[in-house]
Coordinates of C-alpha atoms and ligand atoms in Angstrom, one line a residue:
X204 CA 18.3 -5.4 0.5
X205 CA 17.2 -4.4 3.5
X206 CA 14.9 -2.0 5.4
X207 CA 15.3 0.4 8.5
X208 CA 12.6 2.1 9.6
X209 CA 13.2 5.3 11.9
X210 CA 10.3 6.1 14.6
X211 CA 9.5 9.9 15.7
X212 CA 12.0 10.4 18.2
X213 CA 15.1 8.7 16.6
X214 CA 14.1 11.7 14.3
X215 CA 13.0 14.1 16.4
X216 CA 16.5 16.5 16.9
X217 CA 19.2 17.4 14.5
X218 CA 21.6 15.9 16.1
X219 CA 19.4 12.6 15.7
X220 CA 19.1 12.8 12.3
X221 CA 22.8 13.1 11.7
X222 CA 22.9 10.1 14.1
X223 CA 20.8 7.6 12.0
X224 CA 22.7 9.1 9.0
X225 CA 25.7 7.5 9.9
X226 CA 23.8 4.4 11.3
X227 CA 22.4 3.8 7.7
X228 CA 25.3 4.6 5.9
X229 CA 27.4 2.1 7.9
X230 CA 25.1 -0.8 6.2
X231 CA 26.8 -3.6 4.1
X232 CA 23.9 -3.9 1.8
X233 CA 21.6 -1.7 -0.4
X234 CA 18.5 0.0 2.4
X235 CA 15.4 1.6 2.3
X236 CA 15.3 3.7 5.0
X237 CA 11.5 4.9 6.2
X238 CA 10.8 7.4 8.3
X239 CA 8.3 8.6 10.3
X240 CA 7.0 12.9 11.1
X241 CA 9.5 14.5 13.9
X242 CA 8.2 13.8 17.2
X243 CA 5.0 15.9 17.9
X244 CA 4.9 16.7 14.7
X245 CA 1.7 14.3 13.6
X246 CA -0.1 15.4 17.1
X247 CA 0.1 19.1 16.3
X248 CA -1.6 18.2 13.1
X249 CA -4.1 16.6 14.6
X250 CA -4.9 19.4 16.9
X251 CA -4.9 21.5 13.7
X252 CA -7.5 19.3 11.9
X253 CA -9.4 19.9 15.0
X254 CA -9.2 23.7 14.9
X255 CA -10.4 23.6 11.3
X256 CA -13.2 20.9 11.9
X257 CA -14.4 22.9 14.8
X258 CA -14.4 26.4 12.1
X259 CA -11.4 27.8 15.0
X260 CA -9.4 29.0 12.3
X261 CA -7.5 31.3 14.9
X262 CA -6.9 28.5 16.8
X263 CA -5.3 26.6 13.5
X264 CA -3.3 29.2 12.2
X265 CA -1.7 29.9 15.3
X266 CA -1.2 26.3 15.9
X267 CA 0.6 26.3 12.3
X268 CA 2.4 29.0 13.0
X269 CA 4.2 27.4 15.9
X270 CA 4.4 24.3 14.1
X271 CA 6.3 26.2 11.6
X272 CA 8.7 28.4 14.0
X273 CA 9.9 24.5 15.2
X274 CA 10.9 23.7 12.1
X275 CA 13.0 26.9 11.2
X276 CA 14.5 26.2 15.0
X277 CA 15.4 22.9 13.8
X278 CA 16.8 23.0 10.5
X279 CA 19.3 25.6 12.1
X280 CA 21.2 22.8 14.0
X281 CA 20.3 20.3 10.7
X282 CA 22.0 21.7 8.1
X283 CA 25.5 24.4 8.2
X284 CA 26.0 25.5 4.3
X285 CA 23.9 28.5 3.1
X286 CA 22.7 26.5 0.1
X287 CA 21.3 23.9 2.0
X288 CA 19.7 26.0 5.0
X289 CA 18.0 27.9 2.0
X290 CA 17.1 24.7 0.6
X291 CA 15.4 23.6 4.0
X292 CA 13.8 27.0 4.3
X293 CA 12.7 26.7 1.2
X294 CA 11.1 22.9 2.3
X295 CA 9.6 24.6 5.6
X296 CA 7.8 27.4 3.6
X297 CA 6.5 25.2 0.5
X298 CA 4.5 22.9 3.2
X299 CA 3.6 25.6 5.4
X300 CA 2.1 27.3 2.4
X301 CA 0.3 24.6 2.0
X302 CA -1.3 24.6 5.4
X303 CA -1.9 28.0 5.2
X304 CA -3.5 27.5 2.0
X305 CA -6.4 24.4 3.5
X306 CA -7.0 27.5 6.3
X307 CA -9.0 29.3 3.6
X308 CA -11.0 26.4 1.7
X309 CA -13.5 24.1 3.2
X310 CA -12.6 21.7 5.1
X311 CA -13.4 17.6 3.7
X312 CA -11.9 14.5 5.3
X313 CA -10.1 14.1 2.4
X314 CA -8.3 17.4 3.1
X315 CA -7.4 16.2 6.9
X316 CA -5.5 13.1 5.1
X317 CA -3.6 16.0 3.1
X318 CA -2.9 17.5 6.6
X319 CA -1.7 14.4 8.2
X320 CA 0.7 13.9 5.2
X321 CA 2.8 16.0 5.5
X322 CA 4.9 15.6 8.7
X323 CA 6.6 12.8 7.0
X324 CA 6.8 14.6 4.1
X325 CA 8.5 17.2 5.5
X326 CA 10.4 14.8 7.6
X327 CA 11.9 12.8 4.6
X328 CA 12.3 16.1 2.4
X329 CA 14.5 17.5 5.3
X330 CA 17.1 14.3 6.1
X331 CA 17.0 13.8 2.4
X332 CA 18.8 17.5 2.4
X333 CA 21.0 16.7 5.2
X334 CA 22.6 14.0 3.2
X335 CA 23.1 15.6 -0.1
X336 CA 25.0 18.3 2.1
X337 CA 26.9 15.7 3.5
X338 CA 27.8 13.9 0.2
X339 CA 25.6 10.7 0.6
X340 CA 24.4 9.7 -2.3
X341 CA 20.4 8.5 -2.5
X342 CA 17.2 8.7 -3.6
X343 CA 14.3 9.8 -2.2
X344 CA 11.0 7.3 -2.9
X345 CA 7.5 9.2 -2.6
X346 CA 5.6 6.5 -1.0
X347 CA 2.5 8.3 -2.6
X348 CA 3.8 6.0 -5.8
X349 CA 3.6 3.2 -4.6
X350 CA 2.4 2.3 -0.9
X351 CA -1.7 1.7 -1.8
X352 CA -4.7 1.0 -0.3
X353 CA -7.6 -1.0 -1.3
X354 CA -11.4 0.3 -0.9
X355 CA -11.4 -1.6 2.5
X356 CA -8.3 0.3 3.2
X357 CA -6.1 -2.7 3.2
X358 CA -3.0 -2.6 1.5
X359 CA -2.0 -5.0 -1.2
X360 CA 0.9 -6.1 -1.1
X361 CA 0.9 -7.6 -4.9
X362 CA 0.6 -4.1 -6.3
X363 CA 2.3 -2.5 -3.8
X364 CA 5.4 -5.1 -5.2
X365 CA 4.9 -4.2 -8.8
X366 CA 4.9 -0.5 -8.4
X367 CA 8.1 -0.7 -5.6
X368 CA 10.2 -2.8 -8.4
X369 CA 9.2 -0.9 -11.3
X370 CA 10.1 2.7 -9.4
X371 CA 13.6 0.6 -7.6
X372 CA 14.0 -0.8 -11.2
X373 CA 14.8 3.2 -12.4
X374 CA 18.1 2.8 -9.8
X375 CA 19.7 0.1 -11.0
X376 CA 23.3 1.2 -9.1
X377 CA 21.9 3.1 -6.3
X378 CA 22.3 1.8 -2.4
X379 CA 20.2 4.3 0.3
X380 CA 17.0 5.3 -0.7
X381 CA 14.6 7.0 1.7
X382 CA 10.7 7.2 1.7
X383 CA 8.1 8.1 3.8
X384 CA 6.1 5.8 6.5
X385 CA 2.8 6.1 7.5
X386 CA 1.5 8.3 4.3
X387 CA -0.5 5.9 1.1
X388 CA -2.9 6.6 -1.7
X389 CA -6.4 5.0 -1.0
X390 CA -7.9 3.3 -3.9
X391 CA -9.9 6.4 -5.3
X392 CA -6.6 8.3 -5.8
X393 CA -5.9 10.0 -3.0
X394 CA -3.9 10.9 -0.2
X395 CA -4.4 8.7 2.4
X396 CA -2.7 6.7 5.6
X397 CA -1.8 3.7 7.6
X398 CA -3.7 4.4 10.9
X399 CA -1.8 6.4 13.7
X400 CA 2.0 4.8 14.4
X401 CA 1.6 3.2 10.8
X402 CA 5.2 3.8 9.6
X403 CA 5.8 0.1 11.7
X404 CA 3.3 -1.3 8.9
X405 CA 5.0 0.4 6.0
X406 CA 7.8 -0.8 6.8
X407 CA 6.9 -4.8 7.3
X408 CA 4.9 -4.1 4.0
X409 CA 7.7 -2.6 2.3
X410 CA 9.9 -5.4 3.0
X411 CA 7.1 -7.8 2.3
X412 CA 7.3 -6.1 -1.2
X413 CA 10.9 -6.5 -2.0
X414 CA 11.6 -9.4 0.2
X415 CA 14.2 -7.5 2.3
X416 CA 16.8 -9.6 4.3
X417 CA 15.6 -8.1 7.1
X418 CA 13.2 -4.7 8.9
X419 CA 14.5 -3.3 11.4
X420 CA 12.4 -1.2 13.6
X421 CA 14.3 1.4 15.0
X422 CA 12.8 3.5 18.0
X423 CA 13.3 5.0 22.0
X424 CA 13.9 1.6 23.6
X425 CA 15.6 -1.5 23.3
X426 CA 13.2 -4.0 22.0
X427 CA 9.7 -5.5 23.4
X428 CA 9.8 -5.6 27.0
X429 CA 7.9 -7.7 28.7
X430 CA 4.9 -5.3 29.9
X431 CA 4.2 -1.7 29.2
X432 CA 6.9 0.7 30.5
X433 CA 5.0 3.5 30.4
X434 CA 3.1 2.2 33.7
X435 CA 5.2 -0.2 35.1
X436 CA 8.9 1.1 36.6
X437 CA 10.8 -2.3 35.9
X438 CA 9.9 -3.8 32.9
X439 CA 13.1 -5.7 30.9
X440 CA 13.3 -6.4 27.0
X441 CA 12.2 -9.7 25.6
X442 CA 14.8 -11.2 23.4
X443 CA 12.9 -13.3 21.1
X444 CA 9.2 -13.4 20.0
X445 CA 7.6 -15.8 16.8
X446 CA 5.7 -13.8 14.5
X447 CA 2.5 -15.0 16.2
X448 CA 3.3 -13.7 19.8
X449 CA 4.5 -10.7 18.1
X450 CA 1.4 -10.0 16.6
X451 CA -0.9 -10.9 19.2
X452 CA 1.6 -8.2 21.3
X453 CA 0.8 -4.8 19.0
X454 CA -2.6 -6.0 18.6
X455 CA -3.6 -6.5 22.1
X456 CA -2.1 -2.7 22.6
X457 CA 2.1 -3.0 23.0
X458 CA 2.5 0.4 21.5
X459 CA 6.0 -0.1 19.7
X460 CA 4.8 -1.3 17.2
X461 CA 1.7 -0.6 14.6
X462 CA -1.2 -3.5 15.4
X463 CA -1.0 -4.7 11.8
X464 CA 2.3 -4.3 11.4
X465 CA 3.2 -8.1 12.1
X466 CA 1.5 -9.7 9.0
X467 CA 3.5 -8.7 5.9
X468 CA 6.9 -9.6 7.6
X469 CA 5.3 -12.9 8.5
X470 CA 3.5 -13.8 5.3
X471 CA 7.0 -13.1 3.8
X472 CA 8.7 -14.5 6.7
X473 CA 10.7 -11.8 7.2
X474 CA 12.4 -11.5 10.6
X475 CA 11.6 -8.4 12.1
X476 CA 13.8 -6.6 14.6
X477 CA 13.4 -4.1 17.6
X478 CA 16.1 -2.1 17.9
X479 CA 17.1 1.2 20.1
X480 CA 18.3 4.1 18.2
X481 CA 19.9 5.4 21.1
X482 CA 21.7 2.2 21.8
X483 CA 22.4 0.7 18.9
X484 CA 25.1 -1.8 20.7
X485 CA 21.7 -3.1 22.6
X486 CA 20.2 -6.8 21.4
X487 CA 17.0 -5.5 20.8
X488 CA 14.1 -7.8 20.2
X489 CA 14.4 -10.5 17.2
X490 CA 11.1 -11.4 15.6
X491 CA 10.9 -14.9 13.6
X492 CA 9.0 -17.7 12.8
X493 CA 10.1 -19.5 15.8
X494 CA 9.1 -18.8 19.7
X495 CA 12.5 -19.7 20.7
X496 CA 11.3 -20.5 24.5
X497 CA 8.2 -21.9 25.9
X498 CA 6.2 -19.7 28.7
X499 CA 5.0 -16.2 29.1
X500 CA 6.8 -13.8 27.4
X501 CA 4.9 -10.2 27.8
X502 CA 1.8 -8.6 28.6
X503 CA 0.2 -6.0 26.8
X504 CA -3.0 -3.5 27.7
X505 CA -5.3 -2.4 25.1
X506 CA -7.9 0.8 26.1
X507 CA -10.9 2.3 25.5
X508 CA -13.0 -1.5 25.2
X509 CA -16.7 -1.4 24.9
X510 CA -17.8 -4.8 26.3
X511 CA -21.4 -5.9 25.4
X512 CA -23.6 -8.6 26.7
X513 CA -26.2 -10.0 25.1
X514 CA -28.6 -12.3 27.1
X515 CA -31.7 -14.0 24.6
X516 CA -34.5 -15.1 25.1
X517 CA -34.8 -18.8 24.8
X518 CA -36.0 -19.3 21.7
X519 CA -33.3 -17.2 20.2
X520 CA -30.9 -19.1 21.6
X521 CA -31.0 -22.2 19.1
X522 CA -29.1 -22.2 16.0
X523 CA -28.0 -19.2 14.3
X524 CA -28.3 -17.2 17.6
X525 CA -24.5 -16.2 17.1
X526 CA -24.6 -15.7 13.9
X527 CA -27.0 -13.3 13.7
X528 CA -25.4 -10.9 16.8
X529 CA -22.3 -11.2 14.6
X530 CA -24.0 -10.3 11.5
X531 CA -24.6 -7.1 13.1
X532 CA -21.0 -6.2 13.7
X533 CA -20.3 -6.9 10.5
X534 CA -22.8 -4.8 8.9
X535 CA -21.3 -1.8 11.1
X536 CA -17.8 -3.0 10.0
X537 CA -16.6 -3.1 13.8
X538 CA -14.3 -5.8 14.6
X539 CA -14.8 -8.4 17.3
X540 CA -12.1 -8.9 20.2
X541 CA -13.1 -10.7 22.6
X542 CA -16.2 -13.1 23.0
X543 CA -17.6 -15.4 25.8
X544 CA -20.4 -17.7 25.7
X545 CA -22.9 -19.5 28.1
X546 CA -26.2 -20.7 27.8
X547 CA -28.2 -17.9 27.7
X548 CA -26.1 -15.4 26.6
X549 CA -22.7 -13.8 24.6
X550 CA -20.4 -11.4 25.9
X551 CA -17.9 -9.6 23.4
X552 CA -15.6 -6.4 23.2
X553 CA -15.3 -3.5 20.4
X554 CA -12.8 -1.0 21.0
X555 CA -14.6 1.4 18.2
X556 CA -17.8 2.9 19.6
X557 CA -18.5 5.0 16.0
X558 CA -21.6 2.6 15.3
X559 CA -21.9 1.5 18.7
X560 CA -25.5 3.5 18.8
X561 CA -27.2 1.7 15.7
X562 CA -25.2 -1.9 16.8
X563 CA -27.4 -1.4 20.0
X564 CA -30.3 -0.5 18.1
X565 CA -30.5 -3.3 16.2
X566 CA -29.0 -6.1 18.9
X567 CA -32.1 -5.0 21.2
X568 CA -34.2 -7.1 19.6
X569 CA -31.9 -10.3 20.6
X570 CA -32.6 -10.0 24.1
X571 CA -31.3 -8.1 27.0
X572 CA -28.4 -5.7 26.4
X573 CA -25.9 -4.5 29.1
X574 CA -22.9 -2.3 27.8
X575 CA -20.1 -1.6 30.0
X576 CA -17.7 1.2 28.3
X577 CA -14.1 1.9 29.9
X578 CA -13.1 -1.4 30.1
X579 CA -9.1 -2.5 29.3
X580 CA -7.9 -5.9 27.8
X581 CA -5.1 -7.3 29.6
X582 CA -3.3 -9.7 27.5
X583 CA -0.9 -12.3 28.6
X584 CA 1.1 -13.6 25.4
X585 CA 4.0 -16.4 25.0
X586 CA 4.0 -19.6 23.8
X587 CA 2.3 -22.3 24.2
X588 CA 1.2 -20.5 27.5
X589 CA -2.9 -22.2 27.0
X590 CA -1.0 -25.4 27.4
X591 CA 1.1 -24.8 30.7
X592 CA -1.4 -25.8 33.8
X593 CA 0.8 -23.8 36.1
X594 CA 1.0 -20.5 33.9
X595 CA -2.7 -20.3 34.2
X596 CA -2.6 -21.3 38.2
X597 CA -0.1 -18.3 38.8
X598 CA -2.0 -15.9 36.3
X599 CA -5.1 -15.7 38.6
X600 CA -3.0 -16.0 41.6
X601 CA -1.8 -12.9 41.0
X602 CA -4.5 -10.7 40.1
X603 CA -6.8 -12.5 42.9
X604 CA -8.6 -9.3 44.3
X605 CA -8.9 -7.8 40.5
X606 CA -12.4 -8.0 39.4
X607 CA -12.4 -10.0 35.9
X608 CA -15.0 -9.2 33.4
X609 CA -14.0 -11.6 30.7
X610 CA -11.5 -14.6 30.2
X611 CA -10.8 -15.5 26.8
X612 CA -8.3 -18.6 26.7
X613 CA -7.9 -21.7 23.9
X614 CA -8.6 -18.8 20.9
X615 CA -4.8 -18.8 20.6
X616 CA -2.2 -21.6 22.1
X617 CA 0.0 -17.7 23.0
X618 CA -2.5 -15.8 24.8
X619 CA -4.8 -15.2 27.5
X620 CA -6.7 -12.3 27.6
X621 CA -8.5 -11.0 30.5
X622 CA -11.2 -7.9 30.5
X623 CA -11.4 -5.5 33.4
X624 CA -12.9 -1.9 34.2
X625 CA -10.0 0.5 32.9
X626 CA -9.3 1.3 36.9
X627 CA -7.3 -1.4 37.7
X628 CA -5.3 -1.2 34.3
X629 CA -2.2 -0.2 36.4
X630 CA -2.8 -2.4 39.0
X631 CA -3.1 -5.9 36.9
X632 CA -0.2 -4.6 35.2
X633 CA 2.3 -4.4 37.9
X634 CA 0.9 -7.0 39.8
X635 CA 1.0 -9.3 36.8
X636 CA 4.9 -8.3 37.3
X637 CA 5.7 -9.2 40.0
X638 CA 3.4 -12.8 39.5
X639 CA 4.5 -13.9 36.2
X640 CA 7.6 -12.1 35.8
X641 CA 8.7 -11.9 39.4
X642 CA 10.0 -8.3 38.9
Ligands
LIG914 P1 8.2 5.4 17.5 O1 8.0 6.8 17.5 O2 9.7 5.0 17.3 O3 7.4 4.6 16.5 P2 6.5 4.6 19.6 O4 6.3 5.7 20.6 O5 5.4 4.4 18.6 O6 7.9 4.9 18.9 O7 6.8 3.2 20.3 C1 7.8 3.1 21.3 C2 7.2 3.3 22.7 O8 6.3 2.2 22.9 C3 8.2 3.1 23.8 O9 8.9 4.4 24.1 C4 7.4 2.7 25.0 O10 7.0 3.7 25.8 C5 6.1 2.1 24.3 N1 5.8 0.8 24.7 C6 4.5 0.3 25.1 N2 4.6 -1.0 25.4 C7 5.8 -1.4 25.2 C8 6.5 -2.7 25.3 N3 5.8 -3.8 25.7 N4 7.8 -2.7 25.0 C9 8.5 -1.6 24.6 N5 7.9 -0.4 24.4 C10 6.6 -0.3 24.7
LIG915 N1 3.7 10.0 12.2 C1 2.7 9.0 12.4 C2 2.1 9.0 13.8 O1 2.6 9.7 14.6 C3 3.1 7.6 12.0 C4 4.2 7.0 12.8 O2 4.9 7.7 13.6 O3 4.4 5.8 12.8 O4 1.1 8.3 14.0
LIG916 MG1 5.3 4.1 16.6

């Protein structure tokens, strides 16, 4: 069995979504397709959990509304037969009711989660519709049954196993099913999700759960390239990544793909692959245990970094001086990325500032405190790449006249990551380009 995973915009127009129809219908062996909200779709939700929170209900209705008048555009080049553009309708106005109903009670965080469910929801509901007209047979899988969360809001993926089998076991002879990324149940029972871009780490986990022969990934572009495309013009697609460099990669801020959503597929050693709904004939991106090549492989930004520096006083700086500045992350649940030490003092980054007021509060006593927001983590990631003398020579040849807050290097044999002030983000990038990459 395996599992294809379809991103917003390989959804994101009818013509699309007949497109992957016939891509996942084409497969040899039984699949569990996931799929993600219409592109736009969870963005305009987000902006109408915002008009609520802020008590603009004007601003939300209208907002729904248009959200709304999208989908009734779309399902007209979806579906052709009356019976089945009623049946869309009929989707459309069930989960708009819904949204209109949340407009008139008060609003809960809890409720926003409801909110944020139900792009893929709809998004699932509506291609599940498009193959019954065409004659395909499936089954659609609410994810709500089974894809859970823990009370830290990490999935399991023992239960998450047990409830997949037992609700795959009903469908003995069945070969396409379809669920929803993205969308879970936290562990008090309700509706809950996987983080923004999450349908990457329901689908590693789902085929973590049934030990699938392979995920693919499919979204806009053909595989990892080898730095951020958005803000650098020629950028090319990597061909092979180990699990490790591929993790370091979508935490370190390489948007394809969910930062967590490495870990299932390589507990389960899954190989996981990048492919480009748009050009499927393209090789894509192969993630496996093995590196394949020695050297740099990509870069990767990561934004919005808070980088703090402690500097104690002497006698604060024996043993259990760490410790104790970590202690206070840890009470605040805000994860570490980056640390330096010298003598006298620690420097480390947080890219979650919720806490950051009470963390400062109570470091203060430490010693002296500087906090330097707007910073950007530049990661370099391949393997072995700590190793290679001459990797690290042309790194900081390249990025001389680039003021470096922070070097972290030996933490991982694949990476080197470098802080600077968010400024220079596109500047290290391309000129990381054209020094490691020569492009
Ligand atoms: P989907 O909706 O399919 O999940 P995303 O928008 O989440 O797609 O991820 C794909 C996008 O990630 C690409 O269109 C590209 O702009 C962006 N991206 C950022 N860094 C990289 C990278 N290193 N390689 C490939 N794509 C990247
Ligand atoms: N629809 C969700 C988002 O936009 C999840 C995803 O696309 O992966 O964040
Ligand atoms: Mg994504």
């Amino acid at each position: 069995m395996k599992v294809m995973k379809f991103g917003g915009t390989s959804v994101g127009k009818p013509e699309r979504i007949h497109h992957i129809s016939s891509l996942v219908t084409s497969q040899k062996e039984p699949t569990i397709v996931v799929l993600s909200a219409l592109s736009g779709t969870t963005n305009a939700l987000v902006e109408i959990i915002y008009n609520i929170a802020k008590g603009d209900r004007i601003s939300a209705k209208q907002n729904i509304d248009k959200l709304e008048e999208h989908y009734h555009d779309f399902i007209k080049g979806l579906v052709k037969e009356p019976a089945f553009i009623q049946k869309a309708n009929a989707i459309i106005s069930e989960h708009f009711e819904f949204l209109n109903i949340i407009l008139k009670i008060s609003f809960s965080e809890a409720l926003s989660k409801d909110i944020l469910a139900q792009g893929e929801l709809l998004s699932t509901k509506l291609f599940s519709t498009y193959l019954e007209e065409q004659s395909i047979d499936h089954i659609l899988l609410p994810a709500l049954e089974f894809m859970t969360i823990d009370y830290n809001d990490e999935p399991q993926i023992g239960s998450i196993k047990v409830k997949l089998t037992q609700l795959l076991g009903q469908y003995p002879n069945k070969k396409l099913f379809v669920t929803q990324g993205y969308i879970c149940r936290n562990a008090r029972g309700e509706v809950d999700n996987l983080k923004r871009g999450g349908s990457d780490y329901s689908a590693s986990l789902i085929a973590a759960a049934i030990n699938a022969s392979v995920c693919e990934i499919w979204t806009d572009i053909d595989g990892m390239h080898n730095n951020d495309p958005r803000i650098v013009k020629k950028t090319r697609p990597v061909e092979q990544l180990s699990f490790d460099e591929a993790a370091e990669l979508a935490y370190f801020g390489a948007k394809i793909l969910h930062p967590a959503s490495i870990w299932p597929a390589q507990q389960y050693n899954i190989q996981v692959k990048l492919l480009n709904t748009m050009q499927p004939e393209a090789k894509g991106t192969a993630i496996v245990e093995e590196a394949g090549s020695v050297g740099v492989k990509a870069v990767a930004a990561k934004d919005n970094i808070i980088a703090i520096r402690v500097k104690s006083s002497r006698m604060l700086l024996a043993y259990g001086f760490l410790r104790k500045v970590f202690e206070v992350f840890e009470k605040y649940r805000t994860s570490i990325d980056m640390v330096t030490t010298s003598e006298v003092a620690v420097s480390l980054t947080i890219d979650n500032a919720t806490h950051l007021k009470e963390i400062q509060k109570e470091l203060e006593p430490f010693g002296a405190l500087e906090i330097d927001e707007n910073q950007v983590i530049i990661s370099v990631v391949g393997n072995e790449i700590s190793q290679t003398a001459n990797i690290v020579k042309k790194l900081f040849e390249s990025i001389q006249n680039i003021p470096v807050r922070m070097v972290s290097y030996g933490g991982s044999p694949h990476n080197i990551s470098l802080l600077v002030p968010a400024a220079y983000k596109t500047q290290i990038l391309q000129q990381l380009n054209k020094g490691m990459f020569n492009l």
